[in-house]
mmCIF file of C-alpha atoms in Angstrom:
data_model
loop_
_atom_site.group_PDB
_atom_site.id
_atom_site.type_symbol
_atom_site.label_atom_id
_atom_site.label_comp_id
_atom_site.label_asym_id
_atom_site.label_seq_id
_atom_site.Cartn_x
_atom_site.Cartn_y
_atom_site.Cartn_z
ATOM 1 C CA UNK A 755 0.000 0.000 0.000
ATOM 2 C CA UNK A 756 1.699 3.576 -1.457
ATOM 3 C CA UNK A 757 1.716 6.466 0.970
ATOM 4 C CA UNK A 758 -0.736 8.294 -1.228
ATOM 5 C CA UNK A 759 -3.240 5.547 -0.461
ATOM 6 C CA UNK A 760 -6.375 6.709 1.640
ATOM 7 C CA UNK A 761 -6.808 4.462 4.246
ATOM 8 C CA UNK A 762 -10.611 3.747 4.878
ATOM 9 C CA UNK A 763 -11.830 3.261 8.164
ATOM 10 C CA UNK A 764 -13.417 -0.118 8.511
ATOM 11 C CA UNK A 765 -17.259 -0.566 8.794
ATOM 12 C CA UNK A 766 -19.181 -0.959 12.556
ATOM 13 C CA UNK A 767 -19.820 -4.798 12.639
ATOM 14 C CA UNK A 768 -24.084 -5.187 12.242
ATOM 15 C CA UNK A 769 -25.528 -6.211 15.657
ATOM 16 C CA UNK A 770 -27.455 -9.282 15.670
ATOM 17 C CA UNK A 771 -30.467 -9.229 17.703
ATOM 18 C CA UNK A 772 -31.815 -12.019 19.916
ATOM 19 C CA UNK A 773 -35.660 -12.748 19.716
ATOM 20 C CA UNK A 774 -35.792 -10.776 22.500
ATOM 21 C CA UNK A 775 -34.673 -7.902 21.652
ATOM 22 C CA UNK A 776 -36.875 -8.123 18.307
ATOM 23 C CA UNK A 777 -39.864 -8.350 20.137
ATOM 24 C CA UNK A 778 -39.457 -5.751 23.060
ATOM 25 C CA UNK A 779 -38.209 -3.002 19.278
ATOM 26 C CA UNK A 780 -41.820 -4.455 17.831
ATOM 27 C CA UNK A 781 -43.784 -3.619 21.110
ATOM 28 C CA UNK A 782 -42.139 -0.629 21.665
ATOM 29 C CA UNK A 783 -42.518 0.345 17.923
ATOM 30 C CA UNK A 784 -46.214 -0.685 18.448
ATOM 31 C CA UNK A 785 -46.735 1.442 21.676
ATOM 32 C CA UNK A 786 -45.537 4.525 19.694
ATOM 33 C CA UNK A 787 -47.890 4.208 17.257
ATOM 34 C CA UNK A 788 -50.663 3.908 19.631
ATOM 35 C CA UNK A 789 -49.427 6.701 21.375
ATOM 36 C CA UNK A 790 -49.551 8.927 18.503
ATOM 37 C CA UNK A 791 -53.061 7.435 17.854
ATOM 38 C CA UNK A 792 -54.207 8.387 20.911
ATOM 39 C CA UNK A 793 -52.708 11.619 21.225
ATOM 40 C CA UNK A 794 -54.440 11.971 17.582
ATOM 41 C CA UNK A 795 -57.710 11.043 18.567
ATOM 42 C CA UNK A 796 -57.649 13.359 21.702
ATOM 43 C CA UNK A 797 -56.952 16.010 19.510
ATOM 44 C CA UNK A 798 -59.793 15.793 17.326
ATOM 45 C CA UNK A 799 -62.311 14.081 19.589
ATOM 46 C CA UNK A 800 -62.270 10.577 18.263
ATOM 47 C CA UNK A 801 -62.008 7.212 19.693
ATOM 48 C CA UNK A 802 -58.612 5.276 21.370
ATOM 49 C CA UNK A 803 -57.679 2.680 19.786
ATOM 50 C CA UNK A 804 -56.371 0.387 22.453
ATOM 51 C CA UNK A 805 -52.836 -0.590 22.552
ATOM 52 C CA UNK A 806 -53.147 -4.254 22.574
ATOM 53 C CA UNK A 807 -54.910 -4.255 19.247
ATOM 54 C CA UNK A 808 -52.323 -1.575 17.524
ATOM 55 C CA UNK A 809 -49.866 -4.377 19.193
ATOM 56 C CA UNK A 810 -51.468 -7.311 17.650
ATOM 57 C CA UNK A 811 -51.513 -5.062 13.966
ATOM 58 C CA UNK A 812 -48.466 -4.076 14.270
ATOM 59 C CA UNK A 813 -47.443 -7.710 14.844
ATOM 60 C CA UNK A 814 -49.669 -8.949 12.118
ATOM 61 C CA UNK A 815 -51.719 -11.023 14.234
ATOM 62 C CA UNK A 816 -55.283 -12.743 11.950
ATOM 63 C CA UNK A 817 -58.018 -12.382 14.556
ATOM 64 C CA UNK A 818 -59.779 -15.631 15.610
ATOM 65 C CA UNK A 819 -62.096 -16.960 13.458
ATOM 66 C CA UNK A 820 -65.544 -17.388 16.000
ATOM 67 C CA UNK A 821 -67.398 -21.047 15.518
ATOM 68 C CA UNK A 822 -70.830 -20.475 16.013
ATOM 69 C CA UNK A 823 -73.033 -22.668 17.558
ATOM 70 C CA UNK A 824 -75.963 -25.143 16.563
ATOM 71 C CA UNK A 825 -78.248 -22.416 17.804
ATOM 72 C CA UNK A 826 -76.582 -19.668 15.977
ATOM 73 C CA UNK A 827 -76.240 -21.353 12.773
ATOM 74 C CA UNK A 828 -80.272 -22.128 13.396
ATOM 75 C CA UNK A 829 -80.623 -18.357 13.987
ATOM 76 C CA UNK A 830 -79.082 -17.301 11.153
ATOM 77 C CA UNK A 831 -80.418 -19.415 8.557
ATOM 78 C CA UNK A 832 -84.029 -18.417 10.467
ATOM 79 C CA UNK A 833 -83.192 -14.843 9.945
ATOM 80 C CA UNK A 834 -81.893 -15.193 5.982
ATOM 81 C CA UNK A 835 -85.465 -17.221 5.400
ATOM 82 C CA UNK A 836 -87.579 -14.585 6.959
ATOM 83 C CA UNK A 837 -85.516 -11.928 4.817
ATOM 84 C CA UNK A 838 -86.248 -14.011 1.493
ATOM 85 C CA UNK A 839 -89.716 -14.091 2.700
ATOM 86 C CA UNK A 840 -89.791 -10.085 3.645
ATOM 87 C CA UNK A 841 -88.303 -9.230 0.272
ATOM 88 C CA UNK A 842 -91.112 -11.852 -1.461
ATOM 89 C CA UNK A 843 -93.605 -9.936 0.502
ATOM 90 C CA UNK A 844 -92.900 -7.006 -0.850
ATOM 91 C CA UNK A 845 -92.550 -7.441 -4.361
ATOM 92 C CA UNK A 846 -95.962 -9.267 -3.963
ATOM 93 C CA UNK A 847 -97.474 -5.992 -2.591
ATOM 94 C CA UNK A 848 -95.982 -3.575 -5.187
ATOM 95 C CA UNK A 849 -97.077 -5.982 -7.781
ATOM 96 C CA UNK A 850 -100.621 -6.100 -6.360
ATOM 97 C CA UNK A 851 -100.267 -2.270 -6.390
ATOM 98 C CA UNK A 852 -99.202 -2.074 -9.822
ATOM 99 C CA UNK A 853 -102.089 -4.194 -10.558
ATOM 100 C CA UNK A 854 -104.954 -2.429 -8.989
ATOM 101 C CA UNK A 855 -103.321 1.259 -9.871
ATOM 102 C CA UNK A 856 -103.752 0.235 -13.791
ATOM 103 C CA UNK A 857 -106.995 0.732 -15.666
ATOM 104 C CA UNK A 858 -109.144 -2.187 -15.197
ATOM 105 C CA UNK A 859 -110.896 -3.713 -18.174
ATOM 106 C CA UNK A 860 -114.594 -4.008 -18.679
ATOM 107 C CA UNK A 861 -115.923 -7.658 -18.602
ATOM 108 C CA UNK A 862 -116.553 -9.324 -21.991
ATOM 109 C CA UNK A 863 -120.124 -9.647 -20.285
ATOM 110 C CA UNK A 864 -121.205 -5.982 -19.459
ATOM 111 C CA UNK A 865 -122.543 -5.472 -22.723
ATOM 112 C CA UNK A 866 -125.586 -8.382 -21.632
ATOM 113 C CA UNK A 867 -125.821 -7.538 -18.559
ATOM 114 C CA UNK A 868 -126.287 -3.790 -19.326
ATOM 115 C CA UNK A 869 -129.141 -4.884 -21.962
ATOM 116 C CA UNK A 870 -131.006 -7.446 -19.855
ATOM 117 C CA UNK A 871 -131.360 -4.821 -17.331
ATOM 118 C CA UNK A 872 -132.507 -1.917 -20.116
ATOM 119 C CA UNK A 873 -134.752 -5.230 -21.277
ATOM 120 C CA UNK A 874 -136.442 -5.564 -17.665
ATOM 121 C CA UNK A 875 -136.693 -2.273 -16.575
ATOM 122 C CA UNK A 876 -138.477 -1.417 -20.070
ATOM 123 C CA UNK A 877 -141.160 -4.830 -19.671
ATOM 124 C CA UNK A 878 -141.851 -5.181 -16.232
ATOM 125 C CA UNK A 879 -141.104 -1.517 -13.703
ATOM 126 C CA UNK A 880 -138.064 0.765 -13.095
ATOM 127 C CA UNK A 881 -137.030 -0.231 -9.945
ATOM 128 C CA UNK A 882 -137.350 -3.790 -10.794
ATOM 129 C CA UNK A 883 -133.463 -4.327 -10.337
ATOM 130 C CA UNK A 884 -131.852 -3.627 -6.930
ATOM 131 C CA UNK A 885 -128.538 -4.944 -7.658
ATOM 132 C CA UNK A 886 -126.049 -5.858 -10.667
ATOM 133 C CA UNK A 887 -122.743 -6.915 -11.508
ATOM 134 C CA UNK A 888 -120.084 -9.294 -13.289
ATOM 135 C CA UNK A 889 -119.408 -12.689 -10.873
ATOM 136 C CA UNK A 890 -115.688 -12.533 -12.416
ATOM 137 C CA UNK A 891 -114.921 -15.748 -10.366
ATOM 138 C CA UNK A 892 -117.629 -17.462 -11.914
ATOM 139 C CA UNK A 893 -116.493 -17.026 -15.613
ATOM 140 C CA UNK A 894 -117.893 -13.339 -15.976
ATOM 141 C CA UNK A 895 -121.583 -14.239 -15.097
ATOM 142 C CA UNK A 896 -123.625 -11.848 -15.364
ATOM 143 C CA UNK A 897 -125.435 -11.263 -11.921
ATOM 144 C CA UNK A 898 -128.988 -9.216 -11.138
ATOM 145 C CA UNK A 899 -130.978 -9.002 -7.519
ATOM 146 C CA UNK A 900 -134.337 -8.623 -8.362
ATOM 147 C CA UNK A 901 -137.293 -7.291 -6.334
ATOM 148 C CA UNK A 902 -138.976 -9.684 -4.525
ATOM 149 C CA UNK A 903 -142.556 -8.264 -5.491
ATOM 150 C CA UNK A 904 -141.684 -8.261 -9.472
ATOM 151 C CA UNK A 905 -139.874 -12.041 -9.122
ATOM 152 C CA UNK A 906 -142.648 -13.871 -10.738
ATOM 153 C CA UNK A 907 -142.995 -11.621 -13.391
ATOM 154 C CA UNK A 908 -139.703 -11.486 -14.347
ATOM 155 C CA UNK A 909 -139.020 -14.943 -13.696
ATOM 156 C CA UNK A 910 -141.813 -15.826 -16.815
ATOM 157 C CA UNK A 911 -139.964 -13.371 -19.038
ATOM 158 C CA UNK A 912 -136.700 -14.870 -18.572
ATOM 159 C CA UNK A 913 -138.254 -17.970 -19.727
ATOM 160 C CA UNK A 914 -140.670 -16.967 -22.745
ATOM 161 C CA UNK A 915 -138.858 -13.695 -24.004
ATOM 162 C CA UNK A 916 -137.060 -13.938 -26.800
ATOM 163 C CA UNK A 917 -133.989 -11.963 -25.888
ATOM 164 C CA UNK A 918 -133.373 -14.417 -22.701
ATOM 165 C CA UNK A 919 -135.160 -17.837 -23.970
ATOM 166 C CA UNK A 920 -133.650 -18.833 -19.910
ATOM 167 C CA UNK A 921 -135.116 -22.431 -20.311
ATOM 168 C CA UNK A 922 -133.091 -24.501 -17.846
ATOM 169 C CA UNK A 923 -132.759 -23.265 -14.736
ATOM 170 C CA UNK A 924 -129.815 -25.031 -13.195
ATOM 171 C CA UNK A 925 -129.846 -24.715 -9.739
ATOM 172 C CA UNK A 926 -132.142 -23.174 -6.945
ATOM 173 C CA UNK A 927 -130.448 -22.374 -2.928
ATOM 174 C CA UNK A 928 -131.335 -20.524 -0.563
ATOM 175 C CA UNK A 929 -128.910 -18.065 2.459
ATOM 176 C CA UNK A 930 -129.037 -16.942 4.955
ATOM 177 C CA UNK A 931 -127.177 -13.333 5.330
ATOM 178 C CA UNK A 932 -128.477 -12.839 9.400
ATOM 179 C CA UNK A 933 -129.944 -9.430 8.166
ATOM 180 C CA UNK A 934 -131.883 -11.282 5.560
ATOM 181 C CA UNK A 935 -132.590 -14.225 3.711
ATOM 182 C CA UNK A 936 -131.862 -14.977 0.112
ATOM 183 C CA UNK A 937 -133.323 -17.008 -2.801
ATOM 184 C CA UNK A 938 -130.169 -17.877 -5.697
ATOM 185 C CA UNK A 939 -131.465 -18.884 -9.218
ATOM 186 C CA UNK A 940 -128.783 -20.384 -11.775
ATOM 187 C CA UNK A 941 -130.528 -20.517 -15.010
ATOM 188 C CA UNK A 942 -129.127 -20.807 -18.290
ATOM 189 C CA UNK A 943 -130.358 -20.762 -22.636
ATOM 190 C CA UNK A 944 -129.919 -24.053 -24.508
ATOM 191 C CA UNK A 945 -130.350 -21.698 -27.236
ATOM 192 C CA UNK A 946 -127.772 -19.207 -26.973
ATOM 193 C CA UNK A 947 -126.237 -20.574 -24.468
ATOM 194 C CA UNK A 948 -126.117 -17.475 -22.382
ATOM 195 C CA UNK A 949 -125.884 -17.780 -18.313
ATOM 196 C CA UNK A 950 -127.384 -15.420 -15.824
ATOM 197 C CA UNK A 951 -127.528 -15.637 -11.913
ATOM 198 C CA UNK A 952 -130.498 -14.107 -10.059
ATOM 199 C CA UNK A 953 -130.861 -13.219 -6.406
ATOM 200 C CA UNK A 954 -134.029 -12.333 -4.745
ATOM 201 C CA UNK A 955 -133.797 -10.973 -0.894
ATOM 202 C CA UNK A 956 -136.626 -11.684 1.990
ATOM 203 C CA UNK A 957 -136.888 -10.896 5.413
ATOM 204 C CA UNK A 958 -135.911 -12.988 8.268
ATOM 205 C CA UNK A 959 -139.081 -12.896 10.210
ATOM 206 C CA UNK A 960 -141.655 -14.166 7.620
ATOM 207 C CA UNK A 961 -139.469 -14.807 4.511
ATOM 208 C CA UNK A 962 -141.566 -15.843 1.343
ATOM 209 C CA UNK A 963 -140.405 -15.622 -2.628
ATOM 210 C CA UNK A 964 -143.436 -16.930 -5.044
ATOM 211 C CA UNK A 965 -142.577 -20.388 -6.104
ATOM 212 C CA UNK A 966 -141.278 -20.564 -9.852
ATOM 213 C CA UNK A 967 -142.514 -24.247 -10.084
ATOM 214 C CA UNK A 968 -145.449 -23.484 -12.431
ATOM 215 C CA UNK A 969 -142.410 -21.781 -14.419
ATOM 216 C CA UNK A 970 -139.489 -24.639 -14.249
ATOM 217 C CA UNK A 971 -140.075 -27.710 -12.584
ATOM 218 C CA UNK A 972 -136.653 -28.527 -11.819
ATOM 219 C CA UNK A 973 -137.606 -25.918 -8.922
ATOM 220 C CA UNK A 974 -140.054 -28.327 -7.465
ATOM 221 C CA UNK A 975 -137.678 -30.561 -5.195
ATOM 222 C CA UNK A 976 -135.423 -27.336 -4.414
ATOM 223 C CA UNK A 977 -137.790 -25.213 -2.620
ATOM 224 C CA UNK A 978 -138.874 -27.808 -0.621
ATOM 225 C CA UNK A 979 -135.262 -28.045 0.388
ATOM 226 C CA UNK A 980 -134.759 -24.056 1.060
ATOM 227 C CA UNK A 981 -138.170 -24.561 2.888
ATOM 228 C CA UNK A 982 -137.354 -27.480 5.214
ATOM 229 C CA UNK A 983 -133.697 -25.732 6.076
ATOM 230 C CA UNK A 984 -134.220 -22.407 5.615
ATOM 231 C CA UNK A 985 -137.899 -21.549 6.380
ATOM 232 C CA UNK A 986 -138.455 -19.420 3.644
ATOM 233 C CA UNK A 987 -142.428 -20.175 2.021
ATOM 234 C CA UNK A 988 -142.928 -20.046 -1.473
ATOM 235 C CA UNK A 989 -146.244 -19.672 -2.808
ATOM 236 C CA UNK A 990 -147.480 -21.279 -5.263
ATOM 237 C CA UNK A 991 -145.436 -24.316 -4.834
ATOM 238 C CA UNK A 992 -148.070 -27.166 -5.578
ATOM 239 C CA UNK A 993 -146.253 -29.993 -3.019
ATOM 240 C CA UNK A 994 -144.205 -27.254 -0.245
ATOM 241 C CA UNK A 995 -143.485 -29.784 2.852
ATOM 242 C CA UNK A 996 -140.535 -30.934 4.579
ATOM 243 C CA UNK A 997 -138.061 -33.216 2.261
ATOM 244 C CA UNK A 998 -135.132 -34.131 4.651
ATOM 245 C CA UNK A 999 -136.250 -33.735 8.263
ATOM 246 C CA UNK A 1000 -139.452 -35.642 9.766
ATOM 247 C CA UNK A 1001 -142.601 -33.418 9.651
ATOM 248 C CA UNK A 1002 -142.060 -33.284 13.448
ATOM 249 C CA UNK A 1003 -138.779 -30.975 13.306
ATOM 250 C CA UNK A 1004 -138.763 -28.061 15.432
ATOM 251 C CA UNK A 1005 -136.509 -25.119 13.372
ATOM 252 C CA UNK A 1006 -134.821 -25.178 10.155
ATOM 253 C CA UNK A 1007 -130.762 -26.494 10.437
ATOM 254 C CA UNK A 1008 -129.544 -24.398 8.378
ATOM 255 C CA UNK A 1009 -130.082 -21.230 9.774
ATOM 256 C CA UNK A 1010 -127.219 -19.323 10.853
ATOM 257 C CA UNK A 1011 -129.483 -18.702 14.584
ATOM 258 C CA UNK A 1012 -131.096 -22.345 15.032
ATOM 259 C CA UNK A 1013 -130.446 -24.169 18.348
ATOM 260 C CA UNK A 1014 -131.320 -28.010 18.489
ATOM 261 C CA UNK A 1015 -134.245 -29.097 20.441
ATOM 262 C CA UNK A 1016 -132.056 -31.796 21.264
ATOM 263 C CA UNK A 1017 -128.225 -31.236 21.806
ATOM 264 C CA UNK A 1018 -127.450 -34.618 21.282
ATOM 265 C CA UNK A 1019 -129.012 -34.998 17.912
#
């Protein structure tokens, strides 16, 4: 080595730490942090974060992963169902919404209703329709109450007239609303082929609608029915006894206020 030669000074020999040591620089490292972090959040009013989790951070620790239990795996799959079920609920709703919000079309059978009605108020009296509408449930029939004192007469021209030609009348029953009893005629055209449903109302107390026997026999066996479980007369009826109970029977079953003579029976 020549005089000229700079002589460099040799370098400090690198200080290997024990695990130790590395751990106390990592924890101390970490408790500065959360120092600052508190002195931070005391500053502008927030929360502390607290120095063994800014420790376990620092250190890179993966939290635990929590097991649930039978009952909170039931509780949670409970909870999803009933969320599935509140969202289902809800689109039902707004779809029901949507539905009754839009313009609703006419029935396909206003048109006949509409003209029966001009039809029976023209031939037999004004008032001679209480009630009308479209039985939608019942394929669109077309559906009239009719005054109980104008029934007979309008029962004949549903028969004979030519715009009904009503020769086959289906069914006869008879209801009881508690307020009032009710006579239901299902009568239909072989002709046209045209349907129509007619109600006729009568009081509770001494409830009568003239027999349409002499009209359509098919009636015959039905009123005695709505006679012997009803109570509700018809005059006119050529035959009008009991059909099901014994002549005997005190009340009529099927009325919505009738109390056995015998509880047992």
């Amino acid at each position: 080595m020549s005089d000229e030669q700079e002589v460099k000074p040799d370098k400090p020999e690198r200080k290997i730490m024990t695990p130790e040591e590395r751990e106390a620089k990592v924890k101390a490292a970490a408790e500065a942090r959360a120092a600052r972090e508190r002195a931070k959040a005391e500053a502008g009013g927030g929360d502390v974060p607290a120095p063994e989790a800014a420790a376990d951070g620092a250190a890179g620790a993966t939290p635990e992963r929590k097991v649930l239990t039978d009952e909170e795996k039931e509780a949670k799959v409970k909870a999803a169902a009933e969320a599935r079920a509140a969202r289902a609920k809800a689109k039902e709703e707004a779809e029901a919404a949507a539905a009754e919000a839009a313009p609703k079309e006419p029935s396909h059978n206003q048109p006949r209703l509409d003209h029966a009605i001009a039809i029976l108020k023209e031939k037999i009296a004004e008032d001679v329709v209480e009630e009308s509408s479209i039985n939608e449930n019942n394929n669109h029939l077309p559906t009239l109450t009719i005054k109980n004192e104008h029934w007979y007469t309008c029962a004949e021209l549903l028969k004979h007239d030519p715009e009904f030609q009503c020769d086959y009348l289906r069914n006869v029953s008879g209801a009881d609303h508690e307020t009032h009893m009710e006579v239901v005629y299902h009568m239909v055209s072989i002709t046209t082929q045209h349907e129509y449903c007619i109600r006729v109302k009568t009081d509770r107390d001494q409830p009568s609608v003239d027999s349409v026997t002499p009209i359509w026999q098919t009636a015959n066996w039905n009123e005695r029915e709505i006679y012997d479980l009803l109570g509700i007369a018809f005059p006119g009826h050529p035959d009008l006894r009991r059909i099901m109970m014994s002549d005997d029977w005190v009340g009529h079953p099927l009325r919505k206020d009738y109390v056995p003579l015998d509880s047992e029976v």
